[in-house]
mmCIF file of C-alpha atoms in Angstrom:
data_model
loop_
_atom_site.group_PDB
_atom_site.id
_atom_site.type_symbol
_atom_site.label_atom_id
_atom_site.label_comp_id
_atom_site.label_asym_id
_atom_site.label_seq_id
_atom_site.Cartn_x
_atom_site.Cartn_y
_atom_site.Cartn_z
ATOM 1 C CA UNK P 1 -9.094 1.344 -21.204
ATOM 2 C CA UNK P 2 -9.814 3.455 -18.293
ATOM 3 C CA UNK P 3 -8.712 2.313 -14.367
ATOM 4 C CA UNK P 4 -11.260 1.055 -12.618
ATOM 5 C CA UNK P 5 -11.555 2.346 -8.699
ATOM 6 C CA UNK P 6 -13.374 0.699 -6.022
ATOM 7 C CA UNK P 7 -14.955 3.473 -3.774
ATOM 8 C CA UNK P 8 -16.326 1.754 0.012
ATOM 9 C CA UNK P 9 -17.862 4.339 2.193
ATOM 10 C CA UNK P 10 -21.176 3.943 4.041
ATOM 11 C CA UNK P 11 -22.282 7.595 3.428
ATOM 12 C CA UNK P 12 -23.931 7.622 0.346
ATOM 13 C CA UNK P 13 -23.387 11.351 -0.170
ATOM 14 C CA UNK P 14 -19.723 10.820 -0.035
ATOM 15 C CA UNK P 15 -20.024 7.491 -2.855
ATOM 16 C CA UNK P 16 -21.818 9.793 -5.015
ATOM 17 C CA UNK P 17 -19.479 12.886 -4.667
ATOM 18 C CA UNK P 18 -16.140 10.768 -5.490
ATOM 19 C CA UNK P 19 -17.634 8.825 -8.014
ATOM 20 C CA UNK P 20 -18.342 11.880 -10.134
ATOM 21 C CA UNK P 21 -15.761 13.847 -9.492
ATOM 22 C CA UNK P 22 -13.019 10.388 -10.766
ATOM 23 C CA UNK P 23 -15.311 9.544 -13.226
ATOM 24 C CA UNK P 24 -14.393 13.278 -14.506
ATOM 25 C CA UNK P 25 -10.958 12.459 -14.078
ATOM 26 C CA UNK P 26 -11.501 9.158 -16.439
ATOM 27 C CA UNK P 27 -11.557 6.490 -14.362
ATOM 28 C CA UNK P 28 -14.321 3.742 -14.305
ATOM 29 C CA UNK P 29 -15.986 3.825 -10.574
ATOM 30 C CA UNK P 30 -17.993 1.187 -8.465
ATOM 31 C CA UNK P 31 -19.193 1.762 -5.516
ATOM 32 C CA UNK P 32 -20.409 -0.234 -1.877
ATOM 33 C CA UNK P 33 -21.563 0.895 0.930
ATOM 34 C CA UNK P 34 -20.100 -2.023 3.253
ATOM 35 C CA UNK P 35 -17.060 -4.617 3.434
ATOM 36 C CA UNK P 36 -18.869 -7.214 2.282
ATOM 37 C CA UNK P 37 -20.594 -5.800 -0.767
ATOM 38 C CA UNK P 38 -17.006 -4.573 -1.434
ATOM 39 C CA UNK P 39 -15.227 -7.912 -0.759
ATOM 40 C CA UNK P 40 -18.114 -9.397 -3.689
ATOM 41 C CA UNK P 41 -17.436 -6.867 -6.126
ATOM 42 C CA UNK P 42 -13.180 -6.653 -5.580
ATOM 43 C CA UNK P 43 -13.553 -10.420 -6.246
ATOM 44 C CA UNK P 44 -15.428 -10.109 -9.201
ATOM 45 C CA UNK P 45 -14.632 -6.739 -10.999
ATOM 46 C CA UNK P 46 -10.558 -6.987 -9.646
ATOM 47 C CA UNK P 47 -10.626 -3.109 -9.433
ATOM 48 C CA UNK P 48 -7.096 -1.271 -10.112
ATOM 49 C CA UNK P 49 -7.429 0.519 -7.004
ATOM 50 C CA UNK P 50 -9.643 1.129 -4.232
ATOM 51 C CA UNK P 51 -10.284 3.690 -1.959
ATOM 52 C CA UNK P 52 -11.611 2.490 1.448
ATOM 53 C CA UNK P 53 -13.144 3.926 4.612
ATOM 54 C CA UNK P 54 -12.533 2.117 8.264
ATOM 55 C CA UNK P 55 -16.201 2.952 10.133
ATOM 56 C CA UNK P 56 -18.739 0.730 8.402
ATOM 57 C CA UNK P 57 -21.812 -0.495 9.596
ATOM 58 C CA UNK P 58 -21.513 -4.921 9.170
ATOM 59 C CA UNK P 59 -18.154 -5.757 8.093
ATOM 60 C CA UNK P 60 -15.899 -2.422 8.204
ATOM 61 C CA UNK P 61 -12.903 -1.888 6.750
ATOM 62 C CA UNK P 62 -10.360 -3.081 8.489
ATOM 63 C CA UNK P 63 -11.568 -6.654 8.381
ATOM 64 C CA UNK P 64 -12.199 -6.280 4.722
ATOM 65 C CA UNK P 65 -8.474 -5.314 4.012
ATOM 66 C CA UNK P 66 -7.872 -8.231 6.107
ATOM 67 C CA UNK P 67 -10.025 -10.717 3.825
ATOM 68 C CA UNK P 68 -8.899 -9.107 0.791
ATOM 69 C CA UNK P 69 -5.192 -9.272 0.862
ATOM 70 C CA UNK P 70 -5.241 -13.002 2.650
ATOM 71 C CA UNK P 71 -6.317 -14.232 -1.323
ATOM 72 C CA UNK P 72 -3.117 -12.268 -2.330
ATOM 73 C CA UNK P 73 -4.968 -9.479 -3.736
ATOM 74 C CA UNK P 74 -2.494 -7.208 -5.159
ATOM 75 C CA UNK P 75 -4.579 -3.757 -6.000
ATOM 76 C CA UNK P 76 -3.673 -0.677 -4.353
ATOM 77 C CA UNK P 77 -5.642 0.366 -1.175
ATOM 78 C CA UNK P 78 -6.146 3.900 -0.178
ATOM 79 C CA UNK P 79 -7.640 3.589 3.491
ATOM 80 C CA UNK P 80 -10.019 6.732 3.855
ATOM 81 C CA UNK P 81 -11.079 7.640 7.334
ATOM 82 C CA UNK P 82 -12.473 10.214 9.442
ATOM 83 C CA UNK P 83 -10.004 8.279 12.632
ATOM 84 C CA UNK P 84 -6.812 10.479 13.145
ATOM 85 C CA UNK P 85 -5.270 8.049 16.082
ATOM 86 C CA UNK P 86 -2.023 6.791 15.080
ATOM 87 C CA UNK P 87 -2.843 3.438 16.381
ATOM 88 C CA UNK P 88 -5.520 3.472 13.421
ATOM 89 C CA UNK P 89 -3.199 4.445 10.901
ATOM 90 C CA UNK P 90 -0.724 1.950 12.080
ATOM 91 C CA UNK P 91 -3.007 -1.288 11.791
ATOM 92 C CA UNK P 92 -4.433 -0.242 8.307
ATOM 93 C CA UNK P 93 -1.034 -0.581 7.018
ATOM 94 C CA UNK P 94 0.034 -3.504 8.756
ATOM 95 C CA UNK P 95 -2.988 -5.145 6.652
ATOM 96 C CA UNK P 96 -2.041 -3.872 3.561
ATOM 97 C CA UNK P 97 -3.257 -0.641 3.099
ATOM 98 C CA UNK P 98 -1.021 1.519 0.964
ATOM 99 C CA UNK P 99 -1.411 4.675 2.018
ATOM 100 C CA UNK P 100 -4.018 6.347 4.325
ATOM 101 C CA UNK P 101 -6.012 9.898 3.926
ATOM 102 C CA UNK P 102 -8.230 11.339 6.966
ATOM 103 C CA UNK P 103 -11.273 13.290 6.445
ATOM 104 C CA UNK P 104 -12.283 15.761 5.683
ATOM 105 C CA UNK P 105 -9.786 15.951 2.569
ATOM 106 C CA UNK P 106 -9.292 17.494 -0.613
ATOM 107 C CA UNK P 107 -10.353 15.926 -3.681
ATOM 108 C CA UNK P 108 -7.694 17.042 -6.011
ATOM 109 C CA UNK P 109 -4.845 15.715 -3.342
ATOM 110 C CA UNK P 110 -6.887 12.382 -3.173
ATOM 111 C CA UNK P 111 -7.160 12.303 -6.695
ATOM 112 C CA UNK P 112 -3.426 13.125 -7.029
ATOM 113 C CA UNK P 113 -2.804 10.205 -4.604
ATOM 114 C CA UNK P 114 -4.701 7.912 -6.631
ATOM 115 C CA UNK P 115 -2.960 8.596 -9.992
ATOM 116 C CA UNK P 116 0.510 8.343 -7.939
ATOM 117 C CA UNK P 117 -0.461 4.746 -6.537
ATOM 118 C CA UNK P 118 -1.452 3.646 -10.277
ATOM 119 C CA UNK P 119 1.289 4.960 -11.419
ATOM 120 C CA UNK P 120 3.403 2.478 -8.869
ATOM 121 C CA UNK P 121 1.001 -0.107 -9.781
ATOM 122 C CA UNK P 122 1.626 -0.148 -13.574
ATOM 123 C CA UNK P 123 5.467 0.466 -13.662
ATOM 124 C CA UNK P 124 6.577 -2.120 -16.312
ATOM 125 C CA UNK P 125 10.635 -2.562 -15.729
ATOM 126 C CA UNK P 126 12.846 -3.681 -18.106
ATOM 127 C CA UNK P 127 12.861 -7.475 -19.205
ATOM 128 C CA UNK P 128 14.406 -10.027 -16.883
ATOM 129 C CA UNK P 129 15.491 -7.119 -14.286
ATOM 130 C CA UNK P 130 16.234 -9.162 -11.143
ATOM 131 C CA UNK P 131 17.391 -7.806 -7.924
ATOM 132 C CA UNK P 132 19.479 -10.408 -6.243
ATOM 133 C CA UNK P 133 21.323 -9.687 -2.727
ATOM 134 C CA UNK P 134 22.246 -12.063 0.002
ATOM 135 C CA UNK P 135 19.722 -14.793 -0.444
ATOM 136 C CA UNK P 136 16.504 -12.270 -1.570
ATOM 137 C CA UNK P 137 15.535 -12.263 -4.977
ATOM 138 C CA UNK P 138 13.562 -9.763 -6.633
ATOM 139 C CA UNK P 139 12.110 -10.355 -9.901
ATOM 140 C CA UNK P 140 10.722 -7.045 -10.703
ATOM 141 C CA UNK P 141 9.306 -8.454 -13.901
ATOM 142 C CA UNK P 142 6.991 -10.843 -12.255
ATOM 143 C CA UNK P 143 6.807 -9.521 -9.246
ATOM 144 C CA UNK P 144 7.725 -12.157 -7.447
ATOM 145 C CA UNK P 145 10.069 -12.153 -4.135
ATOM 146 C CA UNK P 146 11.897 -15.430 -2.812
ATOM 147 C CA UNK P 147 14.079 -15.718 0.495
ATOM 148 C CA UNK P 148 16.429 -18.561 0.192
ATOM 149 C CA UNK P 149 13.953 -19.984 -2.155
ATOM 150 C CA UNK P 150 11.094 -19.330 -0.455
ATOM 151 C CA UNK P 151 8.272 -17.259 -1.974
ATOM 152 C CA UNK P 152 7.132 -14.369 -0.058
ATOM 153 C CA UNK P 153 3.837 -12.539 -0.914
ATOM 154 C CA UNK P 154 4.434 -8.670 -0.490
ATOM 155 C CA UNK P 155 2.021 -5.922 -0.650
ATOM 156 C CA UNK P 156 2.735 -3.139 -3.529
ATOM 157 C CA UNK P 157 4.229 -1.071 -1.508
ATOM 158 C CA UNK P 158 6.248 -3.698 0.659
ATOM 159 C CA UNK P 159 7.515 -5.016 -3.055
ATOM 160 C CA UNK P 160 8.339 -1.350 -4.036
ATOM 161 C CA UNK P 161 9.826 -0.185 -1.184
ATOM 162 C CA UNK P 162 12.106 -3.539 -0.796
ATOM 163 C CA UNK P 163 12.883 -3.077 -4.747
ATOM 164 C CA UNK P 164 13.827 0.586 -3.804
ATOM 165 C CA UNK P 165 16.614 -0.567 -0.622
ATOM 166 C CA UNK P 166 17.672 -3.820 -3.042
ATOM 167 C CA UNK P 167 18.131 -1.780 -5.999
ATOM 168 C CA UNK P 168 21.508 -0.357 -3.902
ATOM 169 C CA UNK P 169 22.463 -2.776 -1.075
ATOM 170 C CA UNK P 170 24.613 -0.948 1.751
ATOM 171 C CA UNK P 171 23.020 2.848 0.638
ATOM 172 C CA UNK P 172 21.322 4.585 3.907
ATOM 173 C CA UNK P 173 17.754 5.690 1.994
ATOM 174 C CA UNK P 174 16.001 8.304 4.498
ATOM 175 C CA UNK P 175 12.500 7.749 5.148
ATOM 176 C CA UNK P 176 11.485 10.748 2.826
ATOM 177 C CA UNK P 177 13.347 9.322 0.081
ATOM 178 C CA UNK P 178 11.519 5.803 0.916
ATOM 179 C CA UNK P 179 8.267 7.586 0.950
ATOM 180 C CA UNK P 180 8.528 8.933 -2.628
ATOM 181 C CA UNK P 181 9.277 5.533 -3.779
ATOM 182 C CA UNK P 182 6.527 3.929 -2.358
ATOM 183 C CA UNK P 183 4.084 7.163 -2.391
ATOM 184 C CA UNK P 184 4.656 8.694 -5.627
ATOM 185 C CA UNK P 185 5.929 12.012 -3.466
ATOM 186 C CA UNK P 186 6.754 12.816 0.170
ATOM 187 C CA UNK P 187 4.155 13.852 2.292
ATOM 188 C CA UNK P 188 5.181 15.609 4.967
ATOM 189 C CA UNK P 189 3.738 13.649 8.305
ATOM 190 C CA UNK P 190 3.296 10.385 6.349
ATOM 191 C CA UNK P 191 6.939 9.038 7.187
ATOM 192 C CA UNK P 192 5.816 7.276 9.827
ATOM 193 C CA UNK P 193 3.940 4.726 7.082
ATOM 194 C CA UNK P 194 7.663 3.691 6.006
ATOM 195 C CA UNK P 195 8.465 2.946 9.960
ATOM 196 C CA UNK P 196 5.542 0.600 9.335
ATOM 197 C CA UNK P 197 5.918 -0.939 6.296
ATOM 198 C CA UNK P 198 9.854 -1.880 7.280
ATOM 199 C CA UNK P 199 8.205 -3.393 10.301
ATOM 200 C CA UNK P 200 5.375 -5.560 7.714
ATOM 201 C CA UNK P 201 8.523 -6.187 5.578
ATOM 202 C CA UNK P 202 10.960 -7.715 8.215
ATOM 203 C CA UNK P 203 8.373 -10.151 9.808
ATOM 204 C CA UNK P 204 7.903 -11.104 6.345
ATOM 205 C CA UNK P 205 11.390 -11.677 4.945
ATOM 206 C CA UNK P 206 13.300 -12.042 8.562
ATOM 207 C CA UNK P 207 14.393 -15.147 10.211
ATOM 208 C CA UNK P 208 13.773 -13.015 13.229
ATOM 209 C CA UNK P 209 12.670 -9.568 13.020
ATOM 210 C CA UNK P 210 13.770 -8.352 15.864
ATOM 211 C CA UNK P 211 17.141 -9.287 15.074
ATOM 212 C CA UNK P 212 17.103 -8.171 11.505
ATOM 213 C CA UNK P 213 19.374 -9.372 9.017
ATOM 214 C CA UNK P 214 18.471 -7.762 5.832
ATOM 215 C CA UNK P 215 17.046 -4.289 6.867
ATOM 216 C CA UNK P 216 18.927 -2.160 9.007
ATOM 217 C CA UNK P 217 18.005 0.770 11.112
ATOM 218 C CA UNK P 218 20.302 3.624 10.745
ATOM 219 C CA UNK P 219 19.466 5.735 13.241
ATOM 220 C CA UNK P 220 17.989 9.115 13.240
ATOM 221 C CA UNK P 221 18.193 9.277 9.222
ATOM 222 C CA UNK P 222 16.277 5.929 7.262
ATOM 223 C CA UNK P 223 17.665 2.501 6.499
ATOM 224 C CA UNK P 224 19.811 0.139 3.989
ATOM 225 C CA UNK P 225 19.866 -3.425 2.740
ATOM 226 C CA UNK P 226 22.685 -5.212 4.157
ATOM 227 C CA UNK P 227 23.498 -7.751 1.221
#
């Protein structure tokens, strides 16, 4: 059965032009033209992936990412925006997004983007592969992650890119190295998106995340699990 991608953009011209050119890739598009007729349909259809612009007319994009992952909504989120400001890219992550392409933008790299987030999405690992270290557990399986017990609801790519520093506790990973774990394939540019989700991640599964005791900072080349 093909994937089926969410596509939110107001510009009808721009629905139209990605929704033929994935449905020739395969995939099963649906299309809205605001948050809110996108926040209906993700709740309904549960797309595998969607792609989703920023400036909307009504409810825009960031508050729709917002909405959408607070009902633990776990489908990839491509944020696509014509906004270059770091500050933008910065708080689309923060709410979930999982990775972030500016217009204007080549289909074929989006498209490759898209198959490299599914890709994440659907990894099946072996049965009962659990990542334990300190007190974090990682049941990969599942994919569920507990702190001393506690369950802790992670984006994909917070889950993947905790899996990737758990999966060899004390081993510096640079960000590039990070980035093709969570991304499918370093982009050069897009490292700053692992400063970012490390940040999400520690105020998630920190006592204190300014203080952290799981994630460290090695400076000048990535950062380890301390387990």
């Amino acid at each position: 059965m093909a994937d089926t991608i969410l596509v939110v953009d107001d510009e009808e011209r721009l629905r139209s032009l990605l929704r033929a050119y994935l449905t020739q890739e395969g995939y099963h598009v649906l299309t809205a033209g605001d948050g809110l007729e996108a926040l209906h349909l993700a709740r309904q259809q549960k797309p595998d992936l969607i792609i989703l612009d920023i400036m909307m007319p009504g409810m825009d994009g960031l508050e729709f990412l917002k909405q959408y992952r607070a009902r633990d909504q776990g489908a990839p989120v491509i944020v696509l925006t014509a906004r270059v400001d770091e500050a933008d890219m910065v708080l689309g992550l923060e709410l979930g997004a999982d990775d972030y392409v500016t217009k204007p933008f080549s289909p074929r790299v989006l498209v490759a983007r898209v198959r490299a987030a599914l890709r994440r999405a659907g990894l099946q690992a072996p049965a009962a592969v659990v990542l334990r270290a300190a007190d974090v557990l990682v049941d990969r399986d599942a994919h569920r992650v507990t702190v001393a017990g506690r369950p802790v609801e992670l984006t994909p790519s917070e889950f993947d890119l905790l899996s990737a520093l758990m999966s060899a506790p004390g081993r510096v990973h640079t960000r590039s190295e990070l980035l093709e774990q969570v991304q499918g394939v370093a982009y050069e540019g897009y490292e700053r998106t692992i400063d970012v989700h490390i940040r999400n991640l520690r105020c998630k599964i920190e006592q204190d995340s300014r203080h952290p005791r799981y994630i460290e900072t090695v400076y000048g080349v990535g950062y380890r699990f301390v387990g």
